[in-house]
mmCIF file of C-alpha atoms in Angstrom:
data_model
loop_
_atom_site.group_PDB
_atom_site.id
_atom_site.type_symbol
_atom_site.label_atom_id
_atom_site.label_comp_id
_atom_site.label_asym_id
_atom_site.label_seq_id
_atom_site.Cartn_x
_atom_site.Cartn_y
_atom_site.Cartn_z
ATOM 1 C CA UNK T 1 -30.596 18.517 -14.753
ATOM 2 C CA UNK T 2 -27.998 15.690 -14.927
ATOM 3 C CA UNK T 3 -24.674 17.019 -14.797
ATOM 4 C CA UNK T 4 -23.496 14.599 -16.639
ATOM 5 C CA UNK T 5 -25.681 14.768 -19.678
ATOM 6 C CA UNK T 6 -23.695 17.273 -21.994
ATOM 7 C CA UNK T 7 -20.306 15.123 -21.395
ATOM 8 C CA UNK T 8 -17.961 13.775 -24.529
ATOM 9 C CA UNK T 9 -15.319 11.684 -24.593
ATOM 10 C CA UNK T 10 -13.026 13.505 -27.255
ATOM 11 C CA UNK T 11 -10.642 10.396 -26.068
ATOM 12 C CA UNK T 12 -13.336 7.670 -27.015
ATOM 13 C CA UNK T 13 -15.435 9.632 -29.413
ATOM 14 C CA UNK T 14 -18.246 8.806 -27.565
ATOM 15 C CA UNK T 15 -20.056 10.236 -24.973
ATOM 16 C CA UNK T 16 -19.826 6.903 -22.400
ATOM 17 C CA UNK T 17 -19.161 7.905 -19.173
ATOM 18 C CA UNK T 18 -17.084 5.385 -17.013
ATOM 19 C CA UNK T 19 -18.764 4.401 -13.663
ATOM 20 C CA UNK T 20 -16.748 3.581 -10.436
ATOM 21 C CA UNK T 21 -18.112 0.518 -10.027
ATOM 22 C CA UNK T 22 -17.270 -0.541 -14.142
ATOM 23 C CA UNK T 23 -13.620 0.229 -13.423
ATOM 24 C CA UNK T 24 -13.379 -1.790 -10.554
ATOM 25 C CA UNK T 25 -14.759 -4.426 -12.268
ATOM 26 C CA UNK T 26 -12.249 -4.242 -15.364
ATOM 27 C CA UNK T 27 -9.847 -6.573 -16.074
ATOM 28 C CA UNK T 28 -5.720 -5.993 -16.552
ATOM 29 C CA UNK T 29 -6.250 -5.907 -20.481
ATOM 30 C CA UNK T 30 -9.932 -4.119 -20.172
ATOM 31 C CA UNK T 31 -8.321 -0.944 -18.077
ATOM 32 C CA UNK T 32 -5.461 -0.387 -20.341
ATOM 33 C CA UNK T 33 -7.793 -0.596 -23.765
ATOM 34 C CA UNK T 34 -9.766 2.376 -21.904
ATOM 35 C CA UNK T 35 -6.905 4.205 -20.221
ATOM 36 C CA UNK T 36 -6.632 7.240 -22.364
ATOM 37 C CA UNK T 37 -10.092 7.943 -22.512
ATOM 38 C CA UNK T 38 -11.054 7.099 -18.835
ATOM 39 C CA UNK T 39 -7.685 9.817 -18.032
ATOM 40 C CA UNK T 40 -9.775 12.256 -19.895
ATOM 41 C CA UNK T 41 -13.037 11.917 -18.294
ATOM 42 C CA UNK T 42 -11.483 11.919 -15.208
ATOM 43 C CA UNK T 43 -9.747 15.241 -15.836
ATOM 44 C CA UNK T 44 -13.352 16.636 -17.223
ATOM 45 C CA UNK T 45 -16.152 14.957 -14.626
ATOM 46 C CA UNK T 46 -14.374 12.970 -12.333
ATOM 47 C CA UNK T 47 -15.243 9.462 -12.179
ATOM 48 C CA UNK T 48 -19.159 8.919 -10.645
ATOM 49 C CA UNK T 49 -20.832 6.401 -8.672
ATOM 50 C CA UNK T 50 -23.632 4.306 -10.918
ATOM 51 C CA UNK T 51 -25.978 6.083 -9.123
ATOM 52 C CA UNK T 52 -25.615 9.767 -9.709
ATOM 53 C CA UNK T 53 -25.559 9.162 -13.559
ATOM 54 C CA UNK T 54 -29.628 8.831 -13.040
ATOM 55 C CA UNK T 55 -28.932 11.231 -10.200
ATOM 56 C CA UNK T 56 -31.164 14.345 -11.051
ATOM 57 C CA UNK T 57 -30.884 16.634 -8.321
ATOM 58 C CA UNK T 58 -27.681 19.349 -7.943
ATOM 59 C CA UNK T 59 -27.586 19.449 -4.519
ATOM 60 C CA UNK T 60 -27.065 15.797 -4.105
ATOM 61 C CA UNK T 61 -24.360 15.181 -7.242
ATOM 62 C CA UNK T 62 -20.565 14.727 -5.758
ATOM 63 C CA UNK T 63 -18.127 13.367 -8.218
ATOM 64 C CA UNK T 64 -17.975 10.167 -6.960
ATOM 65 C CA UNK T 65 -14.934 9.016 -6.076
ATOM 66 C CA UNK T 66 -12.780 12.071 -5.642
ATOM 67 C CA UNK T 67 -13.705 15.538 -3.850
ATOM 68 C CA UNK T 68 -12.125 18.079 -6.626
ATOM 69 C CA UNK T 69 -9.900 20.433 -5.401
ATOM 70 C CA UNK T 70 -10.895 23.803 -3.713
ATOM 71 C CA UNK T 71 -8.823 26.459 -3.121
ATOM 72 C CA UNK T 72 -6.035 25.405 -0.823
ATOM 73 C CA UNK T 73 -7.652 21.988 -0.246
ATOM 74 C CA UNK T 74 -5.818 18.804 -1.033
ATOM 75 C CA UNK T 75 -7.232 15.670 -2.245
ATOM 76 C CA UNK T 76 -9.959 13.869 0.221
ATOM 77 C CA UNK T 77 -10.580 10.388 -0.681
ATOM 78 C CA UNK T 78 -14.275 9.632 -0.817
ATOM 79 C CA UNK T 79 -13.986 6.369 -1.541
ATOM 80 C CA UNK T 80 -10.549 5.035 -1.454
ATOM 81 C CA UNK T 81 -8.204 6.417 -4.614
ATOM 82 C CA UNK T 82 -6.492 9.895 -4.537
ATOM 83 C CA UNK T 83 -6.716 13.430 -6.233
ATOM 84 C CA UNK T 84 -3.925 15.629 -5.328
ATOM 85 C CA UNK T 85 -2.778 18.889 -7.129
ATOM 86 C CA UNK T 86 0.198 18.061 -8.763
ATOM 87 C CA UNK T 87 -0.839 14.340 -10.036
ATOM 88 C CA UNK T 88 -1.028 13.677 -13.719
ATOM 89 C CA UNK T 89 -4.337 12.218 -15.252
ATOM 90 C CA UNK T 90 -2.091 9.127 -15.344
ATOM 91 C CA UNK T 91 -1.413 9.248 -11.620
ATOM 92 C CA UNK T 92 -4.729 9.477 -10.828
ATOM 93 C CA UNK T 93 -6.145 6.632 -13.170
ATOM 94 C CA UNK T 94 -3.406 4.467 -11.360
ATOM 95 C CA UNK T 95 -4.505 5.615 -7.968
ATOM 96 C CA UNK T 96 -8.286 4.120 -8.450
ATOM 97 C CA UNK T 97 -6.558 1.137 -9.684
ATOM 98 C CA UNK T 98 -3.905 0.482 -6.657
ATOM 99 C CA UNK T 99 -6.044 1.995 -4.095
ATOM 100 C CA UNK T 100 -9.531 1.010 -5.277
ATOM 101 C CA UNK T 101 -10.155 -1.248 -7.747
ATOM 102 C CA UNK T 102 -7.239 -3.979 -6.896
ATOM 103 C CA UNK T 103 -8.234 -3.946 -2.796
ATOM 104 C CA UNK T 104 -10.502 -6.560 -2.508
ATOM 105 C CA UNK T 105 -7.685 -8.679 -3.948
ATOM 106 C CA UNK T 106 -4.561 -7.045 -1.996
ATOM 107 C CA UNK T 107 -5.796 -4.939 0.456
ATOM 108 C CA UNK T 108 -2.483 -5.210 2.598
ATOM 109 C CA UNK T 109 -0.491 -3.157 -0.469
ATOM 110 C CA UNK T 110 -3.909 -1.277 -1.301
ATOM 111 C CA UNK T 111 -3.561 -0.328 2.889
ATOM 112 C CA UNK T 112 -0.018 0.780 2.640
ATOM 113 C CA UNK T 113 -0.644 2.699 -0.393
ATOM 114 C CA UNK T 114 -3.363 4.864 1.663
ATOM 115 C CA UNK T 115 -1.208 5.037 4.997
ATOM 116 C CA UNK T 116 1.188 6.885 2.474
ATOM 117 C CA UNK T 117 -0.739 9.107 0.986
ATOM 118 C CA UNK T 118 -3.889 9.784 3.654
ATOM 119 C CA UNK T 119 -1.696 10.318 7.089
ATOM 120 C CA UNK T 120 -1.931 6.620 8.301
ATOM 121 C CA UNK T 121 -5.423 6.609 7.187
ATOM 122 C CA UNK T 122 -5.411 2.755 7.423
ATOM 123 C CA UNK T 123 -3.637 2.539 10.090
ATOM 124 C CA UNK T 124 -5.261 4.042 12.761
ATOM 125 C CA UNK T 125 -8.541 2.125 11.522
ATOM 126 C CA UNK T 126 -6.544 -1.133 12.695
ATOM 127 C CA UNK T 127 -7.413 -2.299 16.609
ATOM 128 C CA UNK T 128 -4.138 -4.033 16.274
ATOM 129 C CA UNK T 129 -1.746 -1.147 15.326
ATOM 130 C CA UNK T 130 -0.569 1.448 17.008
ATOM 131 C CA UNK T 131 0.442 5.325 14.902
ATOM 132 C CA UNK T 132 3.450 6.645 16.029
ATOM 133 C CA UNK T 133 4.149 10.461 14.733
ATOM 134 C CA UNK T 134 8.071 9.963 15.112
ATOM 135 C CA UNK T 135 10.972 7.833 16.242
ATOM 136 C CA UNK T 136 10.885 9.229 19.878
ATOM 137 C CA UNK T 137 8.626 6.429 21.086
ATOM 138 C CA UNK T 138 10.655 3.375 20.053
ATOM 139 C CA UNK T 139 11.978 2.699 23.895
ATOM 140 C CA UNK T 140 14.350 0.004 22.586
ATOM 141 C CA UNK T 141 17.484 2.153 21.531
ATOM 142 C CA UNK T 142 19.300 -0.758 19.927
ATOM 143 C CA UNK T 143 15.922 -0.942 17.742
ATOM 144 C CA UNK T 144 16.343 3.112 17.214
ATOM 145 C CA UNK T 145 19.499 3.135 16.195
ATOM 146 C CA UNK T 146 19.222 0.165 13.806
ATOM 147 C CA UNK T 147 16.115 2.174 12.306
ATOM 148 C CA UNK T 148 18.015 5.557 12.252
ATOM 149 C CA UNK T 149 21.506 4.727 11.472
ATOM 150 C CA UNK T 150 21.571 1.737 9.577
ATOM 151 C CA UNK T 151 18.307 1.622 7.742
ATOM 152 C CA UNK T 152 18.186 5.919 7.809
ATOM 153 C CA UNK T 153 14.852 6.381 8.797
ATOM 154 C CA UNK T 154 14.807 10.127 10.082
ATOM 155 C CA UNK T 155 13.805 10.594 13.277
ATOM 156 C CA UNK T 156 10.638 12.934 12.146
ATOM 157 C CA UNK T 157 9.203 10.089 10.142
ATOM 158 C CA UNK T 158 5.674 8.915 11.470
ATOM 159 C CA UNK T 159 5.147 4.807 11.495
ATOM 160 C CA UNK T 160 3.032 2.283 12.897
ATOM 161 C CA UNK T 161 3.636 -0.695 14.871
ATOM 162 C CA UNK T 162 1.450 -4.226 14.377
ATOM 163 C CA UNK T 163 1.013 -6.441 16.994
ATOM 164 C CA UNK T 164 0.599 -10.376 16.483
ATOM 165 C CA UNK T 165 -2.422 -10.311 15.802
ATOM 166 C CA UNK T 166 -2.983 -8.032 13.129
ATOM 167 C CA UNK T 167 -3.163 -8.933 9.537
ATOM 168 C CA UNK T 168 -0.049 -7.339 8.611
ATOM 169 C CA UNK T 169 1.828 -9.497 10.878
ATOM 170 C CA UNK T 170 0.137 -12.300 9.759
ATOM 171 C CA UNK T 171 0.711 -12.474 6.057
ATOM 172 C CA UNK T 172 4.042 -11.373 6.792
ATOM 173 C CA UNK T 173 4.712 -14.793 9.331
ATOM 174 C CA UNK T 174 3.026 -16.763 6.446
ATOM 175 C CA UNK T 175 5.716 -15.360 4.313
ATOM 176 C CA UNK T 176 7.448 -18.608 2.160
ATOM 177 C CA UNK T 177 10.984 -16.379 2.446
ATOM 178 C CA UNK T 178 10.623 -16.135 6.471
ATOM 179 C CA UNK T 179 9.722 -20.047 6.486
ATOM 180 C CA UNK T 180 12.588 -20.872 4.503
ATOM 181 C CA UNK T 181 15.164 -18.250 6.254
ATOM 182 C CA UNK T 182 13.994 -20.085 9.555
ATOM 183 C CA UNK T 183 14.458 -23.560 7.990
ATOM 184 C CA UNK T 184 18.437 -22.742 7.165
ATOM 185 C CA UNK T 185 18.978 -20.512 10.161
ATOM 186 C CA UNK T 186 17.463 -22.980 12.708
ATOM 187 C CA UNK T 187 20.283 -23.135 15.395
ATOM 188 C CA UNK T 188 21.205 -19.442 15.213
ATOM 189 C CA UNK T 189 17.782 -18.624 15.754
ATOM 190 C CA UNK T 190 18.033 -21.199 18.481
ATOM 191 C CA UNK T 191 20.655 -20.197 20.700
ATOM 192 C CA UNK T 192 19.988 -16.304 20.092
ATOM 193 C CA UNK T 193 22.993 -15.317 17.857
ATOM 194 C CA UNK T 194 21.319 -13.351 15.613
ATOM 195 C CA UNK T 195 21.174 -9.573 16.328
ATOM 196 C CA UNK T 196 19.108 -8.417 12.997
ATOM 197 C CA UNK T 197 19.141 -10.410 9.280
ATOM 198 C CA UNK T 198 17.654 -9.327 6.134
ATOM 199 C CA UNK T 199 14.874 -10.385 4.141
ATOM 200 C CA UNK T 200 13.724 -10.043 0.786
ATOM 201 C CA UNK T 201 10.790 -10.574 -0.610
ATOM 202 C CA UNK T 202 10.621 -12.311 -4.202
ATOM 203 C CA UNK T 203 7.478 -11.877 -6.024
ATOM 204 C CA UNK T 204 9.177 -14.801 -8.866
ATOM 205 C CA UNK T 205 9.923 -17.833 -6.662
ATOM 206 C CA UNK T 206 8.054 -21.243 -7.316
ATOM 207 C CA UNK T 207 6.431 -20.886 -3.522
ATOM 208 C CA UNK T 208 5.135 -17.442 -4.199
ATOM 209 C CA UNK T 209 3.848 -18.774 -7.530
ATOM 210 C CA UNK T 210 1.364 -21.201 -5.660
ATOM 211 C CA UNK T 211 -0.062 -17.866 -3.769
ATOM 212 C CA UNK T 212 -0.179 -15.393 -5.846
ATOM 213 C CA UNK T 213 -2.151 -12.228 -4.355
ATOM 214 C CA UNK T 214 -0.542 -12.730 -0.491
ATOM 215 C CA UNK T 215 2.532 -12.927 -2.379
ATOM 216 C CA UNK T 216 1.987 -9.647 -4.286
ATOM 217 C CA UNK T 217 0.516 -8.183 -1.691
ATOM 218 C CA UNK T 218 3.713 -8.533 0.629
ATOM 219 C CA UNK T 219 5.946 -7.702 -2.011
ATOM 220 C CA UNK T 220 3.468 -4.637 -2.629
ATOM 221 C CA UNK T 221 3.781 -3.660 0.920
ATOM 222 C CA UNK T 222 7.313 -4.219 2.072
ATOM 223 C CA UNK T 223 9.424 -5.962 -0.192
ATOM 224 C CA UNK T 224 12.619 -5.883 1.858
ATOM 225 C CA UNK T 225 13.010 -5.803 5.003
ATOM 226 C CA UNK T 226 15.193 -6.511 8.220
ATOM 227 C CA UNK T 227 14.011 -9.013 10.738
ATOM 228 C CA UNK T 228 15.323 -7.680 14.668
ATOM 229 C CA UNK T 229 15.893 -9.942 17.207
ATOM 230 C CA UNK T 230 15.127 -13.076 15.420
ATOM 231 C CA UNK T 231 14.791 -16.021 18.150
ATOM 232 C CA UNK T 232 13.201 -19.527 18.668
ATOM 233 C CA UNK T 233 12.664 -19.873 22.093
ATOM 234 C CA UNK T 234 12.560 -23.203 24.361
ATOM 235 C CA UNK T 235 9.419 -24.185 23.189
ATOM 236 C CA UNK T 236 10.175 -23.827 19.454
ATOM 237 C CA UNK T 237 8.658 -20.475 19.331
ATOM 238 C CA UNK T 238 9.452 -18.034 16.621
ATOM 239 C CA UNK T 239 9.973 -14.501 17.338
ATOM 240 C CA UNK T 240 10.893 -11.013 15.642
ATOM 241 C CA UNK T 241 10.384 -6.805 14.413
ATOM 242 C CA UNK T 242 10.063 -6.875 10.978
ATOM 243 C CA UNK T 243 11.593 -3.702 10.171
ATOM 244 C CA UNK T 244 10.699 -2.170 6.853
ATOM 245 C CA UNK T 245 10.825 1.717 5.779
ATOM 246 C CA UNK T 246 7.918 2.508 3.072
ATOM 247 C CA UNK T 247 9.914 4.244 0.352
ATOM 248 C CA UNK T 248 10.731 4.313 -3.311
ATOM 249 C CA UNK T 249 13.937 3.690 -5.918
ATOM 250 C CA UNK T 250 12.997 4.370 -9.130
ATOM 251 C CA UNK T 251 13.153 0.845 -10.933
ATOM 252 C CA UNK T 252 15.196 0.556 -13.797
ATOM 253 C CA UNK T 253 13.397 -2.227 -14.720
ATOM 254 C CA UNK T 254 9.784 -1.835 -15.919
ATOM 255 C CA UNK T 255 7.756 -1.499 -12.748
ATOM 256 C CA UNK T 256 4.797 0.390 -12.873
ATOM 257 C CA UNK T 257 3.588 0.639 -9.461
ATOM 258 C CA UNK T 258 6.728 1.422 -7.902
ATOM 259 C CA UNK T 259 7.443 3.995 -10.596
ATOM 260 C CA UNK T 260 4.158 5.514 -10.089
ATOM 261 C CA UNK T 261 4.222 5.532 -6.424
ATOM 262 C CA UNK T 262 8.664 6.978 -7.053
ATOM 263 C CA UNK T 263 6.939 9.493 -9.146
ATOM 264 C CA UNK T 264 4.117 10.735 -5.945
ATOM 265 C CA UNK T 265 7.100 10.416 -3.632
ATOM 266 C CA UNK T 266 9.159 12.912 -5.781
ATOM 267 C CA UNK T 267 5.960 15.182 -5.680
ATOM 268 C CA UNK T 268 6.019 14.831 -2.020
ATOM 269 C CA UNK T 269 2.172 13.424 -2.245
ATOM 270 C CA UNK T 270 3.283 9.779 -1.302
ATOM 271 C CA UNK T 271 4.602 10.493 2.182
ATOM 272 C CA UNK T 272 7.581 7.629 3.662
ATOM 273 C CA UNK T 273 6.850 5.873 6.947
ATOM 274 C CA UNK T 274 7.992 2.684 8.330
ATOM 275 C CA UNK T 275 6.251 -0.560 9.490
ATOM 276 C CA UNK T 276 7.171 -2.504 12.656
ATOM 277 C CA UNK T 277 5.309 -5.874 12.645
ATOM 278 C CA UNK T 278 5.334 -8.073 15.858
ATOM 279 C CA UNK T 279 5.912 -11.337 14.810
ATOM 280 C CA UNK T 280 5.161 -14.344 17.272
ATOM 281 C CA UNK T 281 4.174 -18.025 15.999
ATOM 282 C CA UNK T 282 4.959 -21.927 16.644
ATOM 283 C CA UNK T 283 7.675 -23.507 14.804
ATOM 284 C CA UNK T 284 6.273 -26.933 12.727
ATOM 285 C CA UNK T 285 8.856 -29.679 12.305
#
């Protein structure tokens, strides 16, 4: 019998049942008409796949795209989005949005989103990035103490390192901030007087406008950060660590995602880590 079958949506005052692949493919305005009533079902059924809502037999029905909670078992993703004791139905309808549904458009914040809350789950998925399980194996100790002493990165905090090639770096050297902080810092960067130099990224300026999801995506994933060693070399080569330590502030604006993710963070479900991306690229004039 189809587990499914009995299910009401006291919410909805219906008895639709919400599909994985239907949220995913809700709009903005579509999710947030449905929010309330999709929280309950997920706190009910869990959210299924299309297919085991014609699913008849027990011993193949799952719920879809979280593992519920056993005894002294945190939350496994199954497909992407998380279910942890302790997260509100809220939390959790937010978590298939940032971690699911809104991937195929951002998947560099959707990634850092996981790393946080799976153990580096992305991460160590990525050919060109390396997991490190503490400070102890950054051999540059100017680089160590910058992370420990100025940014306050404990020493216990697991990160990962990107290499040039990896996507991370990638959108982050495409970055409309870097290309303009390398534009006005041209002969510093030149003759090597730079030691480290901040860098924010702003989701609201006219560049980021033209390009919107790598925009969001970066701001998503790092949003400020501190370039190390910044340097054009002889052959107007760019080069530099971006620096950045994945945590949360709440926002006393109205921020949703950061709140949520402040909110998992106070919970201790949304674990920090920092980021060190390899950037290396040729400078056009």
């Amino acid at each position: 019998m189809n587990r499914f079958k009995n299910f009401f949506n006291k919410v909805a005052n219906n008895s639709k049942i919400f599909s994985r692949e239907e949220i995913k493919n809700m709009s903005s305005d579509e999710f947030r008409q449905n929010e309330k009533a999709i929280d309950y079902q997920l706190e009910n059924i869990g959210v299924p796949m299309n297919s085991e809502l014609t699913e008849q037999s027990p011993k193949k029905q799952s719920n879809g795209l979280f593992n519920i909670k056993k005894s002294g078992q945190k939350g496994v993703p199954t497909g992407g989005a998380s279910f942890y004791e302790g997260m509100t139905p809220g939390e959790k309808a937010q978590s298939i949005l940032y971690e699911d549904a809104m991937r195929p458009f951002v998947p560099m914040a959707a990634n850092s989103i996981r790393n946080g809350m799976h153990d580096m789950s992305e991460a160590r998925k990525d050919k060109n990035a390396t997991v490190f399980n503490d400070l102890s194996n950054i051999q540059d100790k100017k680089l160590y103490s910058l992370m420990r002493d100025t940014i306050n990165i404990p020493h216990n905090t697991k990160g990962v390192v990107y290499n040039p090639y990896s996507d991370f770096s990638k959108k982050l050297s495409n970055a409309p901030e870097l290309k303009d902080f390398i534009k006005k810092n041209y002969d510093a960067l030149k003759n090597g007087s730079l030691e480290t130099a901040p860098l924010n990224m702003d989701l609201k300026s006219i560049k980021n406008l033209l390009d919107p999801l790598d925009s969001a995506a970066r701001w998503g994933s790092v949003g400020h950060v501190t370039l190390y060693k910044p340097k054009i070399d002889a052959n107007d080569n760019f080069s530099t660590r971006v620096v950045d330590y994945y945590d949360f502030d709440k926002s006393k604006d109205i921020n949703v995602p950061n709140n949520w993710a402040y909110g998992l963070q106070e919970k201790g479900i949304m674990k920090n880590y920092y980021n060190i991306a390899d950037i290396y690229k040729k400078i056009k004039k």
